[in-house]
Short mmCIF file of C-alpha atoms and ligand atoms in Angstrom, two decimals:
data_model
loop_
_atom_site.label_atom_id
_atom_site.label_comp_id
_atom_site.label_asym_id
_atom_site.label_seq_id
_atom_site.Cartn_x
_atom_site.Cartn_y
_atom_site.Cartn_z
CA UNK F 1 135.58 4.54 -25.10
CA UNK F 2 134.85 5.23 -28.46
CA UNK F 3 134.00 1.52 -30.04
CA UNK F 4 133.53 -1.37 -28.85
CA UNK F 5 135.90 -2.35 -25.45
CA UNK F 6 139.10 -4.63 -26.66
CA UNK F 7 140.82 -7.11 -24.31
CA UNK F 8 143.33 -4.04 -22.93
CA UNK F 9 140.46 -1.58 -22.82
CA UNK F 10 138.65 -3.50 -20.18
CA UNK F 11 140.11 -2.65 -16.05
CA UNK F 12 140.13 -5.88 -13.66
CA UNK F 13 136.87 -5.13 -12.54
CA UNK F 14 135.08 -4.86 -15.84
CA UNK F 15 137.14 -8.12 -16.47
CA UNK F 16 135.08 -9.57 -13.76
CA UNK F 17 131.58 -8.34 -14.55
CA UNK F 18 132.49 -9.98 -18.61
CA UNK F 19 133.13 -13.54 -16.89
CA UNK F 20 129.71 -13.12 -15.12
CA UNK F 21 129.50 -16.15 -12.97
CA UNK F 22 132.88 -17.30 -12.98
CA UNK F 23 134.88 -17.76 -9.94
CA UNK F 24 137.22 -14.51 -9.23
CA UNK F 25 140.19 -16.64 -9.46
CA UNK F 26 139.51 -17.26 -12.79
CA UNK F 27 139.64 -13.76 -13.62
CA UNK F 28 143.20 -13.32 -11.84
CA UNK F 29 143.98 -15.99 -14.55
CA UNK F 30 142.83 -14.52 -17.64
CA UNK F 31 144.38 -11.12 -16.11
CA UNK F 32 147.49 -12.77 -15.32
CA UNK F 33 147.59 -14.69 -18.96
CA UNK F 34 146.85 -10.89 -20.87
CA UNK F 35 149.51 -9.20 -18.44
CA UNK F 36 152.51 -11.53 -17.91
CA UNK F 37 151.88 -13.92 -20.03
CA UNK F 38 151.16 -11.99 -23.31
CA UNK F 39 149.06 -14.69 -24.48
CA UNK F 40 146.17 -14.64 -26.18
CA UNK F 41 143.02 -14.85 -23.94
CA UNK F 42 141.57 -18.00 -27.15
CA UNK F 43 144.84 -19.34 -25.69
CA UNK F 44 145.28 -19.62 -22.12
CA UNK F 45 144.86 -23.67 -21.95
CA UNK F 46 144.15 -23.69 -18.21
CA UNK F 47 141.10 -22.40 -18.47
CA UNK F 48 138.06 -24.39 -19.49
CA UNK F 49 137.76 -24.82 -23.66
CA UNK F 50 134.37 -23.08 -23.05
CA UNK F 51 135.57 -20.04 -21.09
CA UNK F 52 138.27 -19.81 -23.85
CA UNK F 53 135.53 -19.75 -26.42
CA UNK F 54 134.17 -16.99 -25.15
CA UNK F 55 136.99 -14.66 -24.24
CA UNK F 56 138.65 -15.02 -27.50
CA UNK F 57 134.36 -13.49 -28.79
CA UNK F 58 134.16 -10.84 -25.36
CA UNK F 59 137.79 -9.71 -25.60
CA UNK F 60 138.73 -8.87 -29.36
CA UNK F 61 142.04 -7.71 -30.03
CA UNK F 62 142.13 -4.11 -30.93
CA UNK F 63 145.12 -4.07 -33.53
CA UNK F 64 145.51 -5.87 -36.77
CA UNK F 65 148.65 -6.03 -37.90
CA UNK F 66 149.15 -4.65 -41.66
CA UNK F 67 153.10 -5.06 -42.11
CA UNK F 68 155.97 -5.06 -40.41
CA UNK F 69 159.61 -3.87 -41.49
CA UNK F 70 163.17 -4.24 -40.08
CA UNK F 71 165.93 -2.71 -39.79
CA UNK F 72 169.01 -4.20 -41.66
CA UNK F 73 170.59 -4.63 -38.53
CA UNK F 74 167.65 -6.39 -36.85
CA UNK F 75 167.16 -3.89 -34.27
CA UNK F 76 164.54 -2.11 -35.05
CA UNK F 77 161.12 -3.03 -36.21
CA UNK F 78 157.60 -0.88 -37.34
CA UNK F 79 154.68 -2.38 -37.55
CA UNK F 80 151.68 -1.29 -39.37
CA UNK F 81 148.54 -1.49 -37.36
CA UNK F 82 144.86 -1.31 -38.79
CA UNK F 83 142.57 -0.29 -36.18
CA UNK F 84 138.61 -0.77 -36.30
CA UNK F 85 137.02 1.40 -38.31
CA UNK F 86 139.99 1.50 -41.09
CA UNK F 87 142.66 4.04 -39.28
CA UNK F 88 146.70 2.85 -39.40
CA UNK F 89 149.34 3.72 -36.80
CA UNK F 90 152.34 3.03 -36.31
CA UNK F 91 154.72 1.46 -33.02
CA UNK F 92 158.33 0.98 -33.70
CA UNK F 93 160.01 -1.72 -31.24
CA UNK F 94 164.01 -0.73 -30.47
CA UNK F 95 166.68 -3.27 -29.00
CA UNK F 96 169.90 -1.14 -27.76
CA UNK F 97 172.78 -2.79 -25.92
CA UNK F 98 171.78 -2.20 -22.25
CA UNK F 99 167.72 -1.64 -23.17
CA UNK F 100 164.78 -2.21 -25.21
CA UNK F 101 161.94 0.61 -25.58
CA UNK F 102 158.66 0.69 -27.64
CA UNK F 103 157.70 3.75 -29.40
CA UNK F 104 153.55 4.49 -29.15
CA UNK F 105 151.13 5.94 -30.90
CA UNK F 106 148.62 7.68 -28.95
CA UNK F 107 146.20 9.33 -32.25
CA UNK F 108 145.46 8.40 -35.85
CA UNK F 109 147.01 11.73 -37.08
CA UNK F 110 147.75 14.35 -35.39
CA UNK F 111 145.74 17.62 -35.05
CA UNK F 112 149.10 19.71 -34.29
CA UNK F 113 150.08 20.55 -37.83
CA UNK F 114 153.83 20.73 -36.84
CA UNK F 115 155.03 20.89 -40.96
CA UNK F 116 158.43 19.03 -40.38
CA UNK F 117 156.46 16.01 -38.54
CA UNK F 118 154.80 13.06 -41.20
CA UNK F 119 152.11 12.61 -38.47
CA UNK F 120 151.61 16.62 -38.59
CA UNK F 121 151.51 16.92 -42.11
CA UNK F 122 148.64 14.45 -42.47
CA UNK F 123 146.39 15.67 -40.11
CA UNK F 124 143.95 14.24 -37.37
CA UNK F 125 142.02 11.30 -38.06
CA UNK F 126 140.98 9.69 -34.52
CA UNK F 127 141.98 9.20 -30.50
CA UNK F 128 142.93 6.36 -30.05
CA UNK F 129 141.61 3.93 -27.24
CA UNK F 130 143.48 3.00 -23.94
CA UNK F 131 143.35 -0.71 -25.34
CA UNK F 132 144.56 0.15 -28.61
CA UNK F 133 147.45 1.46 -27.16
CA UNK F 134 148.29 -0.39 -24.49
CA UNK F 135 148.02 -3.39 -26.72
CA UNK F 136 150.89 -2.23 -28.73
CA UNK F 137 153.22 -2.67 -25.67
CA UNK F 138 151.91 -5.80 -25.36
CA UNK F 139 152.33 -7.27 -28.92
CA UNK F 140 155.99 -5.52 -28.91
CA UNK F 141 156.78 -6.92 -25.64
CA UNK F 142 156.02 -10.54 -27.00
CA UNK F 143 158.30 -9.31 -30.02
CA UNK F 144 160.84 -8.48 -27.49
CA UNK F 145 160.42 -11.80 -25.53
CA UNK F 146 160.66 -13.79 -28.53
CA UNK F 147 164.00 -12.13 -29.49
CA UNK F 148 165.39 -12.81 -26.24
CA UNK F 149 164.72 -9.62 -24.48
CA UNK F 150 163.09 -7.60 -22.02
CA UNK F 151 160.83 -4.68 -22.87
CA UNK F 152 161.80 -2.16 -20.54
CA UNK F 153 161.11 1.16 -21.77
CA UNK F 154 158.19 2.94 -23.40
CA UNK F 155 158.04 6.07 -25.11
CA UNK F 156 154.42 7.82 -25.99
CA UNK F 157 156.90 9.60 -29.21
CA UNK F 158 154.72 8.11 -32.10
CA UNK F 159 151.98 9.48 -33.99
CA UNK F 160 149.70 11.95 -32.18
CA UNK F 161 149.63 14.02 -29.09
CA UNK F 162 149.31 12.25 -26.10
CA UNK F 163 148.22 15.54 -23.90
CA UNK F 164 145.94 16.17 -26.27
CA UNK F 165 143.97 12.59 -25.78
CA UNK F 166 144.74 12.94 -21.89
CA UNK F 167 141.96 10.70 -20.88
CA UNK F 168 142.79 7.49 -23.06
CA UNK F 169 146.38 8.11 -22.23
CA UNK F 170 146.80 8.17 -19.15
CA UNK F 171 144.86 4.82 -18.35
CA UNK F 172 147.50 3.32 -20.61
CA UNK F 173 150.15 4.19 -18.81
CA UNK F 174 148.74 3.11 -15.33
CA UNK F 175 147.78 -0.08 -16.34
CA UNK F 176 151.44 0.03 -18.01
CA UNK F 177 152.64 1.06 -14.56
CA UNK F 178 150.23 -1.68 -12.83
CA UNK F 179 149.16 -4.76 -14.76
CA UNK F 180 152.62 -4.87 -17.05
CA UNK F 181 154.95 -4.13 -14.05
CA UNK F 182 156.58 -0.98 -16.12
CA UNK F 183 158.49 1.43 -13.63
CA UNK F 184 157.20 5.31 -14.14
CA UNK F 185 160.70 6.36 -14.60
CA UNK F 186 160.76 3.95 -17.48
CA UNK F 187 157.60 5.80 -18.95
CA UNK F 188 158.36 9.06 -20.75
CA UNK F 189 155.33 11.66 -22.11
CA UNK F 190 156.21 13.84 -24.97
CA UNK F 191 154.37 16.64 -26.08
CA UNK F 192 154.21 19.57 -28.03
CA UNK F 193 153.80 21.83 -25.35
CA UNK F 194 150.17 21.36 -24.14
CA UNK F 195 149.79 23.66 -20.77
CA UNK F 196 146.94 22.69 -19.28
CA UNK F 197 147.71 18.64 -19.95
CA UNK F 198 151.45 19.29 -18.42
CA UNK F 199 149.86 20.71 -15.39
CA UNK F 200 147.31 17.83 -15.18
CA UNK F 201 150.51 15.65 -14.84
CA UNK F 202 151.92 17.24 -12.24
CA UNK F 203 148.64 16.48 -10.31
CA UNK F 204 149.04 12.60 -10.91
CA UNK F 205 150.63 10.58 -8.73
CA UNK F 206 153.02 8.39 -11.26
CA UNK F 207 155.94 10.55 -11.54
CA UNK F 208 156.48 9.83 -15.60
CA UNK F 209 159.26 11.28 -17.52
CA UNK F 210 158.47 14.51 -19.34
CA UNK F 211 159.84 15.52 -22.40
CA UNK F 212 158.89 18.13 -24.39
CA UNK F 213 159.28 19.23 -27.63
CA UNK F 214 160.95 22.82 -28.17
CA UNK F 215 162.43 22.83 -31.65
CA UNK F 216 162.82 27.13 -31.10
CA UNK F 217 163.75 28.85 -28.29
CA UNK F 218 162.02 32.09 -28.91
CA UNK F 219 158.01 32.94 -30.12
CA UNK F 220 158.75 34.10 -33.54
CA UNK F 221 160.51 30.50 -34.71
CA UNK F 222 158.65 28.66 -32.53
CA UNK F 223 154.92 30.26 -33.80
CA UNK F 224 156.49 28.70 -36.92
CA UNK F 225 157.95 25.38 -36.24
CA UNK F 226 155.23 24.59 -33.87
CA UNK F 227 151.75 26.14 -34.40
CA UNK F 228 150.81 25.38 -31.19
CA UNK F 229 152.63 28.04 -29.64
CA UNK F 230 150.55 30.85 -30.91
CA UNK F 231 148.37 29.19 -27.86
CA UNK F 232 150.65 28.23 -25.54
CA UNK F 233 153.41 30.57 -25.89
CA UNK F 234 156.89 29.90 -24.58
CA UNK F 235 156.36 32.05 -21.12
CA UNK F 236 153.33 29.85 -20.02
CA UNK F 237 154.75 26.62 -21.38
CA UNK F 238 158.19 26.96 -19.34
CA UNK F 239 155.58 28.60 -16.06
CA UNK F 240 153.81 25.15 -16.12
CA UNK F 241 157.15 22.74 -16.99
CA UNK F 242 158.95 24.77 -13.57
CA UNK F 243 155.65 23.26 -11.83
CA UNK F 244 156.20 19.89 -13.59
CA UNK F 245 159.63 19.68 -11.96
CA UNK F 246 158.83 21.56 -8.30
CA UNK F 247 155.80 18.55 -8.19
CA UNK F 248 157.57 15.53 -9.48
CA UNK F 249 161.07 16.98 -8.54
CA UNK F 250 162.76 15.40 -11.31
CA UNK F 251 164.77 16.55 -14.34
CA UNK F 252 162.87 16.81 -17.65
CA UNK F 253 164.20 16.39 -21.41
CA UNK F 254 163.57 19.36 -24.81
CA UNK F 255 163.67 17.55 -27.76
CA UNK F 256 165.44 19.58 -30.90
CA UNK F 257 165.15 18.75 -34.03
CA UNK F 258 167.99 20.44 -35.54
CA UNK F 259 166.91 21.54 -38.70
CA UNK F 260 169.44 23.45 -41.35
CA UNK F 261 169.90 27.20 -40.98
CA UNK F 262 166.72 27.50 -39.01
CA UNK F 263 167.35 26.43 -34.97
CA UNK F 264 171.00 25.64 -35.13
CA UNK F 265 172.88 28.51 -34.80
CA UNK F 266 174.51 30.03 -32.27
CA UNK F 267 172.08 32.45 -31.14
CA UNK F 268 170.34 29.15 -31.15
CA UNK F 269 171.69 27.46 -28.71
CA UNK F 270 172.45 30.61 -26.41
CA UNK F 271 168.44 30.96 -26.21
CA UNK F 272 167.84 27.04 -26.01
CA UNK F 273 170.67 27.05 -23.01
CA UNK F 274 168.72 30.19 -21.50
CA UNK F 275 165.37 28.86 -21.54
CA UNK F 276 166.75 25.41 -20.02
CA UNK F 277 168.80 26.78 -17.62
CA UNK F 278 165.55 29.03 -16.39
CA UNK F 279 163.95 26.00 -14.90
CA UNK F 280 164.24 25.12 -10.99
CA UNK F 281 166.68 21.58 -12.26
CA UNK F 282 168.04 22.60 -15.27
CA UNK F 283 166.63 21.04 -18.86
CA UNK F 284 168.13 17.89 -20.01
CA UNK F 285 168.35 18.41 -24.02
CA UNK F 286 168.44 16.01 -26.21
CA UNK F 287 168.97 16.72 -30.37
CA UNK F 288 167.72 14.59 -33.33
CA UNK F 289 169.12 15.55 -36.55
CA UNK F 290 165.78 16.55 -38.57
CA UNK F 291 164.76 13.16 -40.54
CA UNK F 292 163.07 13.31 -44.20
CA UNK F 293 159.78 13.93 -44.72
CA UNK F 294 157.64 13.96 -47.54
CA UNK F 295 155.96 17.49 -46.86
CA UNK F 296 159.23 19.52 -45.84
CA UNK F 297 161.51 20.86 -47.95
CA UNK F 298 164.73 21.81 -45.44
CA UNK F 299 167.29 18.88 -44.55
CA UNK F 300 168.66 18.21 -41.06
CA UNK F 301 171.74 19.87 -39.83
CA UNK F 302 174.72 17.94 -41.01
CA UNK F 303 176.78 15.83 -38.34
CA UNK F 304 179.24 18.71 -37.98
CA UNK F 305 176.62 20.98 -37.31
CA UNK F 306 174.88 18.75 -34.67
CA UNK F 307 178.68 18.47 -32.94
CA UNK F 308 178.89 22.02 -33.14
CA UNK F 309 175.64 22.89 -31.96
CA UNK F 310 176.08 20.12 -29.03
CA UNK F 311 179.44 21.83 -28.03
CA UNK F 312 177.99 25.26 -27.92
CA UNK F 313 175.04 23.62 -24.91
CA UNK F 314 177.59 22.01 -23.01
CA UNK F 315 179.71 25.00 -22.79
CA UNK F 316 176.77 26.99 -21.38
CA UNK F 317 176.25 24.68 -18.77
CA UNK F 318 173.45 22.64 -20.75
CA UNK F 319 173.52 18.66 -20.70
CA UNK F 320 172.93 17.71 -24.42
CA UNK F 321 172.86 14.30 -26.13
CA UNK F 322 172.79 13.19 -29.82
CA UNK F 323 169.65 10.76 -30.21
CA UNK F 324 171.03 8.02 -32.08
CA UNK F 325 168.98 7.66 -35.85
CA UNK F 326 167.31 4.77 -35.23
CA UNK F 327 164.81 3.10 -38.23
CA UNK F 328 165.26 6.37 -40.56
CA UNK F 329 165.52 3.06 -43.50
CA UNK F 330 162.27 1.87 -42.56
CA UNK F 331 161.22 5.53 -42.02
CA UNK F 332 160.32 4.51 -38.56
CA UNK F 333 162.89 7.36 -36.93
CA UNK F 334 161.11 10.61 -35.15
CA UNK F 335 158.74 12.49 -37.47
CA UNK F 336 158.66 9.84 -40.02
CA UNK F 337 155.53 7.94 -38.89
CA UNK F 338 152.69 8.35 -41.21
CA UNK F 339 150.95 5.45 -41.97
CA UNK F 340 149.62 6.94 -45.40
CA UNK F 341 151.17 4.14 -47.59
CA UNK F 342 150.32 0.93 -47.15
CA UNK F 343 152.66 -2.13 -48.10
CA UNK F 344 149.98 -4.48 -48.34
CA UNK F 345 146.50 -5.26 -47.93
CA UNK F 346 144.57 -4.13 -45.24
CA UNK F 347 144.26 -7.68 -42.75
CA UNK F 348 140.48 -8.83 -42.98
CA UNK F 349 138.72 -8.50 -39.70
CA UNK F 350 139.22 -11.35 -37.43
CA UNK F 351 141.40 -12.56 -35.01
CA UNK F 352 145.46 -11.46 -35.00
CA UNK F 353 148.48 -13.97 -35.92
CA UNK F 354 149.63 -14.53 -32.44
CA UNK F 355 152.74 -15.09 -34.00
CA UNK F 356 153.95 -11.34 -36.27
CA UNK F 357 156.70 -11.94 -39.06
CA UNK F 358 159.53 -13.25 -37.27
CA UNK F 359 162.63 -11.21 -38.00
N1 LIG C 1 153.30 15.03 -30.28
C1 LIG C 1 154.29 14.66 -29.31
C2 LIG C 1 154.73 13.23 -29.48
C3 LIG C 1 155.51 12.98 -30.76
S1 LIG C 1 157.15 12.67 -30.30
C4 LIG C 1 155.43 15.62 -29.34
O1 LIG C 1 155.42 16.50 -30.20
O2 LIG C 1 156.31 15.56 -28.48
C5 LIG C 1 157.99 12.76 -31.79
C6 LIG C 1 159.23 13.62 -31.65
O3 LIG C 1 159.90 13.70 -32.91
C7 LIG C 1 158.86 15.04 -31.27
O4 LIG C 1 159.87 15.59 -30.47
C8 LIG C 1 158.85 15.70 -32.63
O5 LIG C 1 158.95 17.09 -32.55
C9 LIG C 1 160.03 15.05 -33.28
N2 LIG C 1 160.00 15.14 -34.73
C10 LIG C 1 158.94 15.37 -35.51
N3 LIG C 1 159.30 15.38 -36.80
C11 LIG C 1 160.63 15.15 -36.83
C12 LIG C 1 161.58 15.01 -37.87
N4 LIG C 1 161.21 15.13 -39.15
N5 LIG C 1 162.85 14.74 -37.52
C13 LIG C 1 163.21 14.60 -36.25
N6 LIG C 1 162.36 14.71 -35.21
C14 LIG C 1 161.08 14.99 -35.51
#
């Protein structure tokens, strides 16, 4: 841990050795209060007024919230996290009909440099802790609660690499998995192609959802698109996702950012259809019109394009979807987190409004 622990950064034993001489039941209560109840540990009333005093000093919350936007249609909302030592990210909360999913940040930055990505184009800043992110599920499952629904789903698809801060990460999503009751298959890792982290997945025993971010289907475009691939080139990165899937024996997504005149063509989706088809369960694919960003000049592939381009995957045998633009308003869609402007005032240290701007 880099700072000092927050209330999701401690594990149920270190939880024990804070409350020193406390009974362990009273543990399994404050445990129980930070895990199903999402309360506040200053607020958990049946415990003692001085035990209360003290967790709300032992177990600090990690996140101040900065701002918060919504969609017009109320279904999507950012917030705009300060973190200690001055760093912003960003979580987006989504409602659909038969689901609700939270979108994670897993870095300050990102160290990637992917130049159609806001995260990329600002560069690393810091890791972030397994408190400070597990505490965004946490305040966006109270969001979720208080809007009459249940968050189901989380995506690690906000700013940073999550491979590439393996060892705060992948706390998270146990305790996820453990304390908050999330199902695995309701847990999906996205990365940018990091070999070695993909094949410490396959090692772990959660069987998380994979998806990984392609963009180009062959080295010259994707040295471009995605720096990253001048060290893990396309061979070794589809070598290690065949493992993924031969461990964990399940089905894993490429995200494509369809971006004009540069990965949607036809040739471009006979590679993409190749490369997913090479794997032992074929490559689920799933596109994203490329959002606006500040840094990059080249729009996303018009609608007719994206059809077109879907068609083309399908015919070859490839499953494709159309992600759904959600939050591009609030520039909370894919590759628009940045955190680099802030709305208001940073929050003065201290502890969080239980209670975020209600929608
Ligand atoms: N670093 C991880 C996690 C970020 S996930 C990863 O790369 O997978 C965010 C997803 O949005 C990635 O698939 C990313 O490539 C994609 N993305 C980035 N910028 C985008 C943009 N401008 N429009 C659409 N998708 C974008």
């Amino acid at each position: 841990m880099d700072g000092m622990p927050t209330r999701y950064d401690v594990d149920r034993d270190a939880l024990g050795a804070l409350l020193g001489d406390e009974p362990r039941y009273r543990g399994d209560q404050v445990w129980d209060g930070l895990y199903k109840q999402l309360a506040e540990p200053g607020g958990l009333t049946t415990l003692p007024k001085a035990l209360r005093r003290r967790l709300a000093e032992v177990l600090p919350p990690a996140l101040a919230p900065v701002a918060s936007s919504t969609s017009a249609d109320g279904d999507t909302v950012k917030w705009l996290f300060a973190l200690d030592g001055g760093a912003r990210v960003e979580t987006v909360l989504m409602h659909y009909p038969d689901r609700t999913t939270v979108c994670v940040s897993t870095q300050a930055g990102c160290a990637m440099a992917c130049g159609f990505c806001a995260t990329g184009q600002a560069g690393f800043e810091r890791q972030l802790s397994t408190g400070e992110i597990v505490e965004q599920v946490v305040l966006a499952a109270r969001q979720a609660r208080s809007d009459d629904r249940r968050l189901g789903n989380v995506v690690f698809m906000g700013m940073g690499e999550p491979l590439a801060n393996y060892d705060r990460v992948w706390p998270a999503v146990e305790r996820l998995h453990g304390a908050l009751g999330l199902s695995a298959r309701h847990l999906t890792l996205s990365t940018v192609g990091i070999v070695p982290g993909i094949r410490r997945l396959a090692g772990e025993e959660l069987p998380v959802n994979l998806a990984v971010s392609l963009h180009a289907a062959n080295d010259t475009l994707r040295d471009d698109l995605v720096p990253i691939n001048k060290r893990y080139p396309l061979d070794q990165l589809m070598d290690a996702c065949a493992d993924y899937l031969r461990a964990k024996g399940r089905r894993l997504s490429f995200e494509w950012a369809l971006i004009d005149g540069t990965n949607d063509r036809r040739r471009d989706a006979a590679e993409l259809a190749d490369l997913a088809r090479s794997l032992p369960l074929a490559a689920h694919v799933n596109l994203i019109p490329l959002n606006p960003t500040p840094g990059w000049p080249t729009r996303g592939t018009p609608s007719e394009g994206v059809q077109r381009f879907q068609r083309w995957l399908t015919d070859a045998g490839v499953n494709a979807t159309v992600r759904r633009n959600r939050g591009t308003e609030i520039d909370a869609a894919c590759g628009q987190l940045a955190a680099a402007h802030p709305i208001a005032p940073a929050a003065p240290a201290g502890p969080v409004p239980v209670e975020l701007r209600p929608r």
